[in-house]
Amino acid sequence: MQHPEIKMAALHDDGTGNVHALLRALVAEWRAQGRDVQGLVTRPGPPGAACSADMVLVDVVTGDEYLISQNLGKDAQGCRADPAGFARASQVLRRAADAPAALAVSNRFGKLESLGEGFADELMALLSAEVPVLTVVSAQHREAWDTFTGGAPVLAAEAEVVRRWAGLGPQLAGAVAVG
């Protein structure tokens, strides 16, 4: 069971929509309203790009970009994640913890975070600083998410649901969590 003082949630990425576009749109909306939202979102790839396209994160405050993938060649089977790229981008999340931000976003709780790598340390620093965190998780990493967070909610990838969770929208019946 999640501790009530922990405010962390993930958008459910079921693979049927563009959850990253939703996260980018919500962050842009909130920042346009003057909200102190900090963190990293995924830059969209070129139209029709294959999974071999560069993975780039964007600092929502400065617009700085961080390449977090490496080109391993067309026949490579290994993970393309670049630890050095993650290390460079991690400064954005550390800054959000130090500020502290009103809300921090992180592009994804994925394979690396499920192994205690990637942005796992930065997510814990944000929680320690009592900064609410919003990220994305797929079903593949849901069990690791539940273990890492102690059961933080996974939200339906719908704008109003996320706004309610963040306290930045109509306070209706509460956010809708996904099983």
Tab-separated table of N, CA and C in Angstrom:
chain	number	residue	atom	x	y	z
A	1	MET	N	0.838	-1.186	0.000
A	1	MET	CA	0.000	0.000	0.000
A	1	MET	C	0.876	1.239	0.000
A	2	GLN	N	0.493	2.228	-0.790
A	2	GLN	CA	1.252	3.464	-0.899
A	2	GLN	C	1.118	4.284	0.380
A	3	HIS	N	2.221	4.903	0.774
A	3	HIS	CA	2.187	5.819	1.910
A	3	HIS	C	1.443	7.069	1.495
A	4	PRO	N	0.513	7.586	2.320
A	4	PRO	CA	-0.296	8.720	1.909
A	4	PRO	C	0.508	9.980	1.634
A	5	GLU	N	1.690	10.127	2.249
A	5	GLU	CA	2.464	11.337	2.026
A	5	GLU	C	3.228	11.315	0.701
A	6	ILE	N	3.314	10.150	0.056
A	6	ILE	CA	4.016	10.051	-1.221
A	6	ILE	C	3.059	10.450	-2.337
A	7	LYS	N	3.463	11.439	-3.129
A	7	LYS	CA	2.639	11.860	-4.258
A	7	LYS	C	3.425	11.572	-5.529
A	8	MET	N	3.161	10.402	-6.069
A	8	MET	CA	3.826	9.960	-7.282
A	8	MET	C	2.820	9.150	-8.077
A	9	ALA	N	2.828	9.349	-9.379
A	9	ALA	CA	1.931	8.592	-10.238
A	9	ALA	C	2.569	8.411	-11.606
A	10	ALA	N	2.060	7.444	-12.325
A	10	ALA	CA	2.524	7.190	-13.689
A	10	ALA	C	1.323	7.116	-14.611
A	11	LEU	N	1.507	7.616	-15.811
A	11	LEU	CA	0.510	7.441	-16.858
A	11	LEU	C	0.684	6.038	-17.418
A	12	HIS	N	-0.407	5.347	-17.625
A	12	HIS	CA	-0.373	3.990	-18.162
A	12	HIS	C	-0.147	4.047	-19.668
A	13	ASP	N	0.942	3.448	-20.105
A	13	ASP	CA	1.247	3.354	-21.528
A	13	ASP	C	0.862	1.957	-21.990
A	14	ASP	N	-0.310	1.859	-22.600
A	14	ASP	CA	-0.781	0.550	-23.064
A	14	ASP	C	-0.406	0.290	-24.520
A	15	GLY	N	0.355	1.212	-25.105
A	15	GLY	CA	0.818	1.036	-26.471
A	15	GLY	C	-0.182	1.429	-27.537
A	16	THR	N	-1.380	1.879	-27.153
A	16	THR	CA	-2.398	2.207	-28.155
A	16	THR	C	-2.460	3.694	-28.503
A	17	GLY	N	-1.821	4.514	-27.713
A	17	GLY	CA	-1.870	5.949	-27.975
A	17	GLY	C	-0.512	6.566	-27.757
A	18	ASN	N	-0.471	7.863	-27.835
A	18	ASN	CA	0.794	8.538	-27.647
A	18	ASN	C	0.809	9.196	-26.275
A	19	VAL	N	1.127	8.431	-25.260
A	19	VAL	CA	1.135	8.917	-23.891
A	19	VAL	C	2.173	10.030	-23.717
A	20	HIS	N	3.258	9.959	-24.477
A	20	HIS	CA	4.283	11.000	-24.350
A	20	HIS	C	3.785	12.331	-24.907
A	21	ALA	N	2.973	12.295	-25.964
A	21	ALA	CA	2.380	13.529	-26.483
A	21	ALA	C	1.441	14.131	-25.443
A	22	LEU	N	0.680	13.290	-24.753
A	22	LEU	CA	-0.207	13.770	-23.691
A	22	LEU	C	0.607	14.431	-22.584
A	23	LEU	N	1.684	13.784	-22.149
A	23	LEU	CA	2.513	14.351	-21.090
A	23	LEU	C	3.107	15.692	-21.535
A	24	ARG	N	3.619	15.760	-22.754
A	24	ARG	CA	4.166	17.032	-23.263
A	24	ARG	C	3.092	18.111	-23.290
A	25	ALA	N	1.886	17.770	-23.733
A	25	ALA	CA	0.798	18.755	-23.822
A	25	ALA	C	0.401	19.259	-22.441
A	26	LEU	N	0.295	18.359	-21.482
A	26	LEU	CA	-0.076	18.780	-20.131
A	26	LEU	C	0.993	19.662	-19.511
A	27	VAL	N	2.257	19.300	-19.687
A	27	VAL	CA	3.345	20.118	-19.150
A	27	VAL	C	3.314	21.502	-19.787
A	28	ALA	N	3.138	21.577	-21.091
A	28	ALA	CA	3.071	22.876	-21.773
A	28	ALA	C	1.900	23.701	-21.242
A	29	GLU	N	0.762	23.075	-21.047
A	29	GLU	CA	-0.423	23.748	-20.510
A	29	GLU	C	-0.140	24.326	-19.120
A	30	TRP	N	0.410	23.492	-18.249
A	30	TRP	CA	0.661	23.914	-16.875
A	30	TRP	C	1.719	25.003	-16.804
A	31	ARG	N	2.770	24.886	-17.620
A	31	ARG	CA	3.807	25.927	-17.622
A	31	ARG	C	3.251	27.231	-18.184
A	32	ALA	N	2.369	27.156	-19.180
A	32	ALA	CA	1.739	28.367	-19.730
A	32	ALA	C	0.865	29.060	-18.685
A	33	GLN	N	0.350	28.286	-17.737
A	33	GLN	CA	-0.447	28.845	-16.635
A	33	GLN	C	0.436	29.377	-15.507
A	34	GLY	N	1.752	29.284	-15.666
A	34	GLY	CA	2.677	29.765	-14.654
A	34	GLY	C	2.996	28.762	-13.566
A	35	ARG	N	2.630	27.503	-13.761
A	35	ARG	CA	2.906	26.461	-12.761
A	35	ARG	C	4.390	26.085	-12.794
A	36	ASP	N	4.938	25.796	-11.634
A	36	ASP	CA	6.347	25.415	-11.526
A	36	ASP	C	6.494	23.917	-11.779
A	37	VAL	N	6.451	23.546	-13.050
A	37	VAL	CA	6.641	22.164	-13.465
A	37	VAL	C	8.037	22.066	-14.067
A	38	GLN	N	8.809	21.111	-13.580
A	38	GLN	CA	10.175	20.911	-14.064
A	38	GLN	C	10.360	19.448	-14.422
A	39	GLY	N	11.373	19.168	-15.212
A	39	GLY	CA	11.687	17.782	-15.519
A	39	GLY	C	11.979	17.541	-16.978
A	40	LEU	N	11.762	16.297	-17.383
A	40	LEU	CA	12.145	15.820	-18.705
A	40	LEU	C	10.969	15.149	-19.409
A	41	VAL	N	10.815	15.477	-20.688
A	41	VAL	CA	9.837	14.792	-21.536
A	41	VAL	C	10.572	14.259	-22.766
A	42	THR	N	9.963	13.298	-23.415
A	42	THR	CA	10.536	12.703	-24.614
A	42	THR	C	10.263	13.594	-25.816
A	43	ARG	N	11.308	13.857	-26.604
A	43	ARG	CA	11.124	14.608	-27.853
A	43	ARG	C	10.564	13.656	-28.899
A	44	PRO	N	9.536	14.089	-29.607
A	44	PRO	CA	8.988	13.194	-30.632
A	44	PRO	C	10.012	12.966	-31.740
A	45	GLY	N	10.021	11.752	-32.243
A	45	GLY	CA	10.909	11.427	-33.356
A	45	GLY	C	10.291	11.877	-34.667
A	46	PRO	N	11.045	11.762	-35.736
A	46	PRO	CA	10.501	12.134	-37.043
A	46	PRO	C	9.344	11.223	-37.435
A	47	PRO	N	8.396	11.730	-38.217
A	47	PRO	CA	7.258	10.893	-38.632
A	47	PRO	C	7.742	9.602	-39.286
A	48	GLY	N	7.132	8.494	-38.871
A	48	GLY	CA	7.471	7.198	-39.440
A	48	GLY	C	8.803	6.641	-38.969
A	49	ALA	N	9.397	7.273	-37.954
A	49	ALA	CA	10.700	6.804	-37.472
A	49	ALA	C	10.569	5.417	-36.866
A	50	ALA	N	11.533	4.611	-37.123
A	50	ALA	CA	11.566	3.267	-36.546
A	50	ALA	C	12.074	3.358	-35.110
A	51	CYS	N	12.056	2.239	-34.430
A	51	CYS	CA	12.516	2.219	-33.045
A	51	CYS	C	14.009	2.489	-32.939
A	52	SER	N	14.707	2.566	-34.086
A	52	SER	CA	16.135	2.854	-34.064
A	52	SER	C	16.420	4.357	-34.059
A	53	ALA	N	15.384	5.187	-34.069
A	53	ALA	CA	15.585	6.641	-34.041
A	53	ALA	C	16.218	7.040	-32.717
A	54	ASP	N	16.926	8.170	-32.736
A	54	ASP	CA	17.538	8.683	-31.512
A	54	ASP	C	16.485	8.887	-30.439
A	55	MET	N	16.852	8.571	-29.203
A	55	MET	CA	15.989	8.852	-28.051
A	55	MET	C	16.526	10.120	-27.399
A	56	VAL	N	15.688	11.161	-27.387
A	56	VAL	CA	16.109	12.465	-26.892
A	56	VAL	C	15.117	12.949	-25.844
A	57	LEU	N	15.652	13.430	-24.721
A	57	LEU	CA	14.836	14.026	-23.673
A	57	LEU	C	15.018	15.532	-23.712
A	58	VAL	N	13.944	16.246	-23.354
A	58	VAL	CA	13.965	17.701	-23.369
A	58	VAL	C	13.662	18.227	-21.973
A	59	ASP	N	14.502	19.155	-21.503
A	59	ASP	CA	14.274	19.851	-20.238
A	59	ASP	C	13.095	20.801	-20.456
A	60	VAL	N	12.019	20.644	-19.691
A	60	VAL	CA	10.810	21.440	-19.917
A	60	VAL	C	10.991	22.904	-19.531
A	61	VAL	N	12.026	23.231	-18.783
A	61	VAL	CA	12.283	24.616	-18.389
A	61	VAL	C	13.177	25.320	-19.398
A	62	THR	N	14.293	24.704	-19.753
A	62	THR	CA	15.286	25.365	-20.602
A	62	THR	C	15.187	25.003	-22.080
A	63	GLY	N	14.555	23.874	-22.380
A	63	GLY	CA	14.525	23.389	-23.757
A	63	GLY	C	15.782	22.627	-24.155
A	64	ASP	N	16.747	22.502	-23.236
A	64	ASP	CA	17.967	21.753	-23.543
A	64	ASP	C	17.609	20.307	-23.857
A	65	GLU	N	18.331	19.729	-24.802
A	65	GLU	CA	18.082	18.350	-25.217
A	65	GLU	C	19.221	17.444	-24.784
A	66	TYR	N	18.843	16.200	-24.448
A	66	TYR	CA	19.798	15.211	-23.987
A	66	TYR	C	19.598	13.923	-24.769
A	67	LEU	N	20.603	13.546	-25.535
A	67	LEU	CA	20.568	12.286	-26.269
A	67	LEU	C	20.831	11.160	-25.267
A	68	ILE	N	19.887	10.231	-25.144
A	68	ILE	CA	20.045	9.143	-24.171
A	68	ILE	C	20.169	7.774	-24.837
A	69	SER	N	20.401	7.779	-26.139
A	69	SER	CA	20.602	6.512	-26.848
A	69	SER	C	21.929	6.565	-27.585
A	70	GLN	N	22.406	5.394	-27.900
A	70	GLN	CA	23.630	5.290	-28.672
A	70	GLN	C	23.374	4.407	-29.879
A	71	ASN	N	24.052	4.693	-30.955
A	71	ASN	CA	23.902	3.916	-32.175
A	71	ASN	C	24.795	2.685	-32.064
A	72	LEU	N	24.183	1.528	-31.970
A	72	LEU	CA	24.933	0.278	-31.842
A	72	LEU	C	25.057	-0.452	-33.174
A	73	GLY	N	24.550	0.147	-34.231
A	73	GLY	CA	24.600	-0.496	-35.538
A	73	GLY	C	23.303	-1.216	-35.853
A	74	LYS	N	23.078	-1.464	-37.141
A	74	LYS	CA	21.792	-2.005	-37.571
A	74	LYS	C	21.516	-3.432	-37.100
A	75	ASP	N	22.529	-4.204	-36.794
A	75	ASP	CA	22.324	-5.588	-36.375
A	75	ASP	C	22.436	-5.787	-34.871
A	76	ALA	N	22.574	-4.709	-34.141
A	76	ALA	CA	22.768	-4.812	-32.689
A	76	ALA	C	21.527	-5.368	-32.010
A	77	GLN	N	21.734	-6.153	-30.985
A	77	GLN	CA	20.648	-6.744	-30.213
A	77	GLN	C	20.561	-6.152	-28.808
A	78	GLY	N	21.589	-5.435	-28.371
A	78	GLY	CA	21.669	-4.934	-27.004
A	78	GLY	C	20.841	-3.680	-26.775
A	79	CYS	N	20.823	-3.260	-25.520
A	79	CYS	CA	20.098	-2.053	-25.117
A	79	CYS	C	20.805	-0.813	-25.653
A	80	ARG	N	20.051	0.066	-26.295
A	80	ARG	CA	20.624	1.276	-26.885
A	80	ARG	C	20.781	2.411	-25.884
A	81	ALA	N	20.266	2.252	-24.673
A	81	ALA	CA	20.342	3.323	-23.683
A	81	ALA	C	21.800	3.674	-23.410
A	82	ASP	N	22.078	4.966	-23.371
A	82	ASP	CA	23.434	5.457	-23.151
A	82	ASP	C	23.561	5.957	-21.713
A	83	PRO	N	24.277	5.235	-20.856
A	83	PRO	CA	24.415	5.659	-19.463
A	83	PRO	C	24.945	7.079	-19.319
A	84	ALA	N	25.860	7.487	-20.202
A	84	ALA	CA	26.395	8.853	-20.129
A	84	ALA	C	25.305	9.883	-20.425
A	85	GLY	N	24.412	9.569	-21.361
A	85	GLY	CA	23.302	10.475	-21.672
A	85	GLY	C	22.356	10.611	-20.495
A	86	PHE	N	22.069	9.485	-19.829
A	86	PHE	CA	21.223	9.531	-18.635
A	86	PHE	C	21.890	10.351	-17.537
A	87	ALA	N	23.204	10.188	-17.389
A	87	ALA	CA	23.929	10.942	-16.358
A	87	ALA	C	23.832	12.442	-16.630
A	88	ARG	N	23.978	12.853	-17.893
A	88	ARG	CA	23.864	14.284	-18.230
A	88	ARG	C	22.448	14.792	-17.967
A	89	ALA	N	21.451	14.031	-18.371
A	89	ALA	CA	20.056	14.470	-18.205
A	89	ALA	C	19.621	14.462	-16.744
A	90	SER	N	20.254	13.650	-15.925
A	90	SER	CA	19.838	13.534	-14.521
A	90	SER	C	19.930	14.848	-13.762
A	91	GLN	N	20.796	15.756	-14.232
A	91	GLN	CA	20.917	17.054	-13.570
A	91	GLN	C	19.591	17.812	-13.550
A	92	VAL	N	18.760	17.588	-14.554
A	92	VAL	CA	17.464	18.277	-14.633
A	92	VAL	C	16.571	17.833	-13.475
A	93	LEU	N	16.524	16.540	-13.216
A	93	LEU	CA	15.696	16.032	-12.125
A	93	LEU	C	16.283	16.390	-10.761
A	94	ARG	N	17.610	16.410	-10.658
A	94	ARG	CA	18.235	16.830	-9.393
A	94	ARG	C	17.927	18.296	-9.102
A	95	ARG	N	17.929	19.124	-10.151
A	95	ARG	CA	17.592	20.543	-9.992
A	95	ARG	C	16.146	20.694	-9.510
A	96	ALA	N	15.249	19.875	-10.040
A	96	ALA	CA	13.843	19.928	-9.622
A	96	ALA	C	13.699	19.551	-8.152
A	97	ALA	N	14.523	18.619	-7.680
A	97	ALA	CA	14.492	18.220	-6.263
A	97	ALA	C	15.073	19.330	-5.393
A	98	ASP	N	16.135	19.971	-5.852
A	98	ASP	CA	16.803	21.010	-5.067
A	98	ASP	C	15.974	22.284	-4.975
A	99	ALA	N	15.175	22.583	-5.994
A	99	ALA	CA	14.446	23.861	-6.058
A	99	ALA	C	13.532	24.118	-4.858
A	100	PRO	N	12.682	23.311	-4.370
A	100	PRO	CA	12.053	22.172	-5.059
A	100	PRO	C	10.917	22.640	-5.971
A	101	ALA	N	10.696	21.881	-7.023
A	101	ALA	CA	9.623	22.168	-7.975
A	101	ALA	C	8.271	21.849	-7.349
A	102	ALA	N	7.225	22.461	-7.903
A	102	ALA	CA	5.865	22.134	-7.471
A	102	ALA	C	5.450	20.770	-8.012
A	103	LEU	N	5.982	20.406	-9.180
A	103	LEU	CA	5.713	19.115	-9.806
A	103	LEU	C	6.895	18.784	-10.697
A	104	ALA	N	7.354	17.543	-10.642
A	104	ALA	CA	8.421	17.090	-11.528
A	104	ALA	C	7.878	16.007	-12.446
A	105	VAL	N	8.306	16.050	-13.698
A	105	VAL	CA	7.943	15.014	-14.655
A	105	VAL	C	9.211	14.310	-15.109
A	106	SER	N	9.083	13.015	-15.285
A	106	SER	CA	10.174	12.212	-15.809
A	106	SER	C	9.609	11.396	-16.956
A	107	ASN	N	10.353	11.297	-18.025
A	107	ASN	CA	9.850	10.715	-19.261
A	107	ASN	C	9.279	9.316	-19.112
A	108	ARG	N	9.878	8.466	-18.244
A	108	ARG	CA	9.426	7.083	-18.191
A	108	ARG	C	10.074	6.365	-17.021
A	109	PHE	N	9.297	5.489	-16.397
A	109	PHE	CA	9.840	4.501	-15.470
A	109	PHE	C	9.930	3.237	-16.308
A	110	GLY	N	11.141	2.920	-16.751
A	110	GLY	CA	11.307	1.809	-17.677
A	110	GLY	C	12.270	0.755	-17.178
A	111	LYS	N	12.885	0.070	-18.117
A	111	LYS	CA	13.761	-1.051	-17.789
A	111	LYS	C	14.889	-0.638	-16.847
A	112	LEU	N	15.547	0.478	-17.161
A	112	LEU	CA	16.678	0.882	-16.324
A	112	LEU	C	16.234	1.187	-14.896
A	113	GLU	N	15.141	1.938	-14.760
A	113	GLU	CA	14.651	2.286	-13.419
A	113	GLU	C	14.208	1.032	-12.667
A	114	SER	N	13.638	0.081	-13.389
A	114	SER	CA	13.192	-1.159	-12.735
A	114	SER	C	14.375	-1.949	-12.185
A	115	LEU	N	15.570	-1.680	-12.709
A	115	LEU	CA	16.796	-2.330	-12.245
A	115	LEU	C	17.557	-1.462	-11.237
A	116	GLY	N	16.959	-0.317	-10.867
A	116	GLY	CA	17.628	0.593	-9.935
A	116	GLY	C	18.618	1.515	-10.618
A	117	GLU	N	18.545	1.616	-11.930
A	117	GLU	CA	19.461	2.444	-12.712
A	117	GLU	C	18.672	3.591	-13.341
A	118	GLY	N	19.180	4.136	-14.449
A	118	GLY	CA	18.491	5.231	-15.129
A	118	GLY	C	18.279	6.392	-14.179
A	119	PHE	N	17.023	6.790	-13.992
A	119	PHE	CA	16.694	7.907	-13.105
A	119	PHE	C	16.163	7.455	-11.744
A	120	ALA	N	16.412	6.209	-11.366
A	120	ALA	CA	15.891	5.705	-10.088
A	120	ALA	C	16.351	6.556	-8.908
A	121	ASP	N	17.626	6.901	-8.851
A	121	ASP	CA	18.129	7.712	-7.735
A	121	ASP	C	17.488	9.099	-7.727
A	122	GLU	N	17.300	9.676	-8.893
A	122	GLU	CA	16.712	11.012	-8.982
A	122	GLU	C	15.237	10.982	-8.565
A	123	LEU	N	14.526	9.917	-8.943
A	123	LEU	CA	13.131	9.792	-8.517
A	123	LEU	C	13.044	9.702	-6.997
A	124	MET	N	13.957	8.954	-6.385
A	124	MET	CA	13.968	8.859	-4.922
A	124	MET	C	14.314	10.206	-4.293
A	125	ALA	N	15.231	10.958	-4.904
A	125	ALA	CA	15.586	12.285	-4.394
A	125	ALA	C	14.386	13.222	-4.460
A	126	LEU	N	13.615	13.134	-5.535
A	126	LEU	CA	12.405	13.959	-5.656
A	126	LEU	C	11.415	13.610	-4.556
A	127	LEU	N	11.227	12.322	-4.328
A	127	LEU	CA	10.311	11.908	-3.266
A	127	LEU	C	10.806	12.362	-1.906
A	128	SER	N	12.111	12.262	-1.676
A	128	SER	CA	12.681	12.703	-0.403
A	128	SER	C	12.484	14.198	-0.194
A	129	ALA	N	12.505	14.953	-1.291
A	129	ALA	CA	12.290	16.396	-1.223
A	129	ALA	C	10.799	16.750	-1.215
A	130	GLU	N	9.940	15.715	-1.199
A	130	GLU	CA	8.480	15.875	-1.187
A	130	GLU	C	7.953	16.605	-2.425
A	131	VAL	N	8.615	16.363	-3.559
A	131	VAL	CA	8.171	16.920	-4.837
A	131	VAL	C	7.284	15.877	-5.507
A	132	PRO	N	6.042	16.222	-5.822
A	132	PRO	CA	5.191	15.278	-6.555
A	132	PRO	C	5.832	14.926	-7.897
A	133	VAL	N	5.704	13.668	-8.296
A	133	VAL	CA	6.336	13.178	-9.512
A	133	VAL	C	5.295	12.531	-10.407
A	134	LEU	N	5.374	12.850	-11.697
A	134	LEU	CA	4.518	12.241	-12.708
A	134	LEU	C	5.413	11.663	-13.785
A	135	THR	N	5.177	10.413	-14.149
A	135	THR	CA	5.973	9.748	-15.162
A	135	THR	C	5.074	8.841	-15.991
A	136	VAL	N	5.667	7.923	-16.714
A	136	VAL	CA	4.957	6.994	-17.596
A	136	VAL	C	5.463	5.596	-17.280
A	137	VAL	N	4.572	4.605	-17.314
A	137	VAL	CA	4.993	3.213	-17.136
A	137	VAL	C	4.148	2.318	-18.037
A	138	SER	N	4.796	1.292	-18.565
A	138	SER	CA	4.074	0.297	-19.374
A	138	SER	C	3.757	-0.916	-18.499
A	139	ALA	N	2.886	-1.756	-18.983
A	139	ALA	CA	2.523	-2.966	-18.253
A	139	ALA	C	3.751	-3.838	-17.987
A	140	GLN	N	4.691	-3.809	-18.891
A	140	GLN	CA	5.910	-4.605	-18.769
A	140	GLN	C	6.687	-4.267	-17.492
A	141	HIS	N	6.599	-3.026	-17.044
A	141	HIS	CA	7.364	-2.597	-15.867
A	141	HIS	C	6.470	-2.256	-14.677
A	142	ARG	N	5.211	-2.642	-14.746
A	142	ARG	CA	4.256	-2.323	-13.690
A	142	ARG	C	4.623	-2.961	-12.349
A	143	GLU	N	5.045	-4.203	-12.356
A	143	GLU	CA	5.399	-4.861	-11.099
A	143	GLU	C	6.588	-4.155	-10.444
A	144	ALA	N	7.578	-3.794	-11.244
A	144	ALA	CA	8.741	-3.069	-10.712
A	144	ALA	C	8.316	-1.700	-10.191
A	145	TRP	N	7.383	-1.035	-10.884
A	145	TRP	CA	6.843	0.253	-10.443
A	145	TRP	C	6.197	0.109	-9.068
A	146	ASP	N	5.360	-0.904	-8.933
A	146	ASP	CA	4.674	-1.122	-7.660
A	146	ASP	C	5.670	-1.371	-6.528
A	147	THR	N	6.708	-2.130	-6.817
A	147	THR	CA	7.742	-2.396	-5.807
A	147	THR	C	8.507	-1.123	-5.476
A	148	PHE	N	8.902	-0.387	-6.491
A	148	PHE	CA	9.696	0.836	-6.317
A	148	PHE	C	8.936	1.894	-5.524
A	149	THR	N	7.649	2.051	-5.830
A	149	THR	CA	6.865	3.139	-5.232
A	149	THR	C	6.040	2.706	-4.035
A	150	GLY	N	5.927	1.412	-3.816
A	150	GLY	CA	5.052	0.953	-2.747
A	150	GLY	C	3.591	1.019	-3.141
A	151	GLY	N	3.323	1.031	-4.440
A	151	GLY	CA	1.946	1.007	-4.914
A	151	GLY	C	1.380	2.343	-5.355
A	152	ALA	N	2.223	3.249	-5.821
A	152	ALA	CA	1.718	4.536	-6.323
A	152	ALA	C	0.789	4.289	-7.507
A	153	PRO	N	-0.190	5.176	-7.706
A	153	PRO	CA	-1.183	4.925	-8.754
A	153	PRO	C	-0.613	4.968	-10.172
A	154	VAL	N	-1.234	4.176	-11.017
A	154	VAL	CA	-1.008	4.231	-12.453
A	154	VAL	C	-2.316	4.746	-13.032
A	155	LEU	N	-2.231	5.900	-13.672
A	155	LEU	CA	-3.416	6.614	-14.137
A	155	LEU	C	-3.741	6.309	-15.589
A	156	ALA	N	-5.022	6.315	-15.899
A	156	ALA	CA	-5.438	6.249	-17.294
A	156	ALA	C	-4.842	7.451	-18.017
A	157	ALA	N	-4.360	7.237	-19.224
A	157	ALA	CA	-3.718	8.301	-19.995
A	157	ALA	C	-4.775	9.202	-20.626
A	158	GLU	N	-5.471	9.926	-19.750
A	158	GLU	CA	-6.510	10.867	-20.160
A	158	GLU	C	-6.244	12.194	-19.448
A	159	ALA	N	-6.307	13.279	-20.196
A	159	ALA	CA	-5.931	14.595	-19.672
A	159	ALA	C	-6.657	14.943	-18.372
A	160	GLU	N	-7.962	14.762	-18.315
A	160	GLU	CA	-8.707	15.151	-17.110
A	160	GLU	C	-8.331	14.308	-15.901
A	161	VAL	N	-8.060	13.040	-16.125
A	161	VAL	CA	-7.640	12.165	-15.030
A	161	VAL	C	-6.325	12.667	-14.451
A	162	VAL	N	-5.390	13.007	-15.325
A	162	VAL	CA	-4.077	13.467	-14.878
A	162	VAL	C	-4.192	14.832	-14.205
A	163	ARG	N	-4.995	15.715	-14.763
A	163	ARG	CA	-5.191	17.031	-14.137
A	163	ARG	C	-5.744	16.893	-12.722
A	164	ARG	N	-6.703	15.994	-12.546
A	164	ARG	CA	-7.263	15.794	-11.198
A	164	ARG	C	-6.213	15.265	-10.240
A	165	TRP	N	-5.419	14.286	-10.690
A	165	TRP	CA	-4.375	13.746	-9.818
A	165	TRP	C	-3.399	14.854	-9.411
A	166	ALA	N	-3.019	15.682	-10.364
A	166	ALA	CA	-2.035	16.734	-10.109
A	166	ALA	C	-2.633	17.906	-9.339
A	167	GLY	N	-3.952	17.925	-9.183
A	167	GLY	CA	-4.585	19.058	-8.518
A	167	GLY	C	-4.624	20.283	-9.409
A	168	LEU	N	-4.539	20.075	-10.714
A	168	LEU	CA	-4.498	21.192	-11.665
A	168	LEU	C	-5.670	21.149	-12.629
A	169	GLY	N	-6.787	20.602	-12.136
A	169	GLY	CA	-7.980	20.530	-12.962
A	169	GLY	C	-9.187	20.419	-12.066
A	170	PRO	N	-10.345	20.212	-12.644
A	170	PRO	CA	-11.554	20.086	-11.836
A	170	PRO	C	-11.414	18.979	-10.805
A	171	GLN	N	-11.765	19.258	-9.600
A	171	GLN	CA	-11.663	18.268	-8.513
A	171	GLN	C	-12.945	17.438	-8.473
A	172	LEU	N	-13.037	16.520	-9.390
A	172	LEU	CA	-14.199	15.659	-9.457
A	172	LEU	C	-13.972	14.443	-8.572
A	173	ALA	N	-14.470	13.336	-8.928
A	173	ALA	CA	-14.465	12.153	-8.070
A	173	ALA	C	-13.078	11.565	-7.833
A	174	GLY	N	-12.039	12.182	-8.291
A	174	GLY	CA	-10.689	11.658	-8.081
A	174	GLY	C	-10.159	11.007	-9.334
A	175	ALA	N	-8.876	10.826	-9.355
A	175	ALA	CA	-8.221	10.244	-10.519
A	175	ALA	C	-8.634	8.779	-10.692
A	176	VAL	N	-8.645	8.348	-11.909
A	176	VAL	CA	-9.011	6.970	-12.211
A	176	VAL	C	-7.725	6.177	-12.399
A	177	ALA	N	-7.485	5.245	-11.501
A	177	ALA	CA	-6.302	4.405	-11.589
A	177	ALA	C	-6.584	3.220	-12.500
A	178	VAL	N	-5.543	2.727	-13.112
A	178	VAL	CA	-5.644	1.567	-13.976
A	178	VAL	C	-5.208	0.359	-13.186
A	179	GLY	N	-6.093	-0.634	-13.088
A	179	GLY	CA	-5.871	-1.894	-12.387
A	179	GLY	C	-4.515	-2.118	-11.997
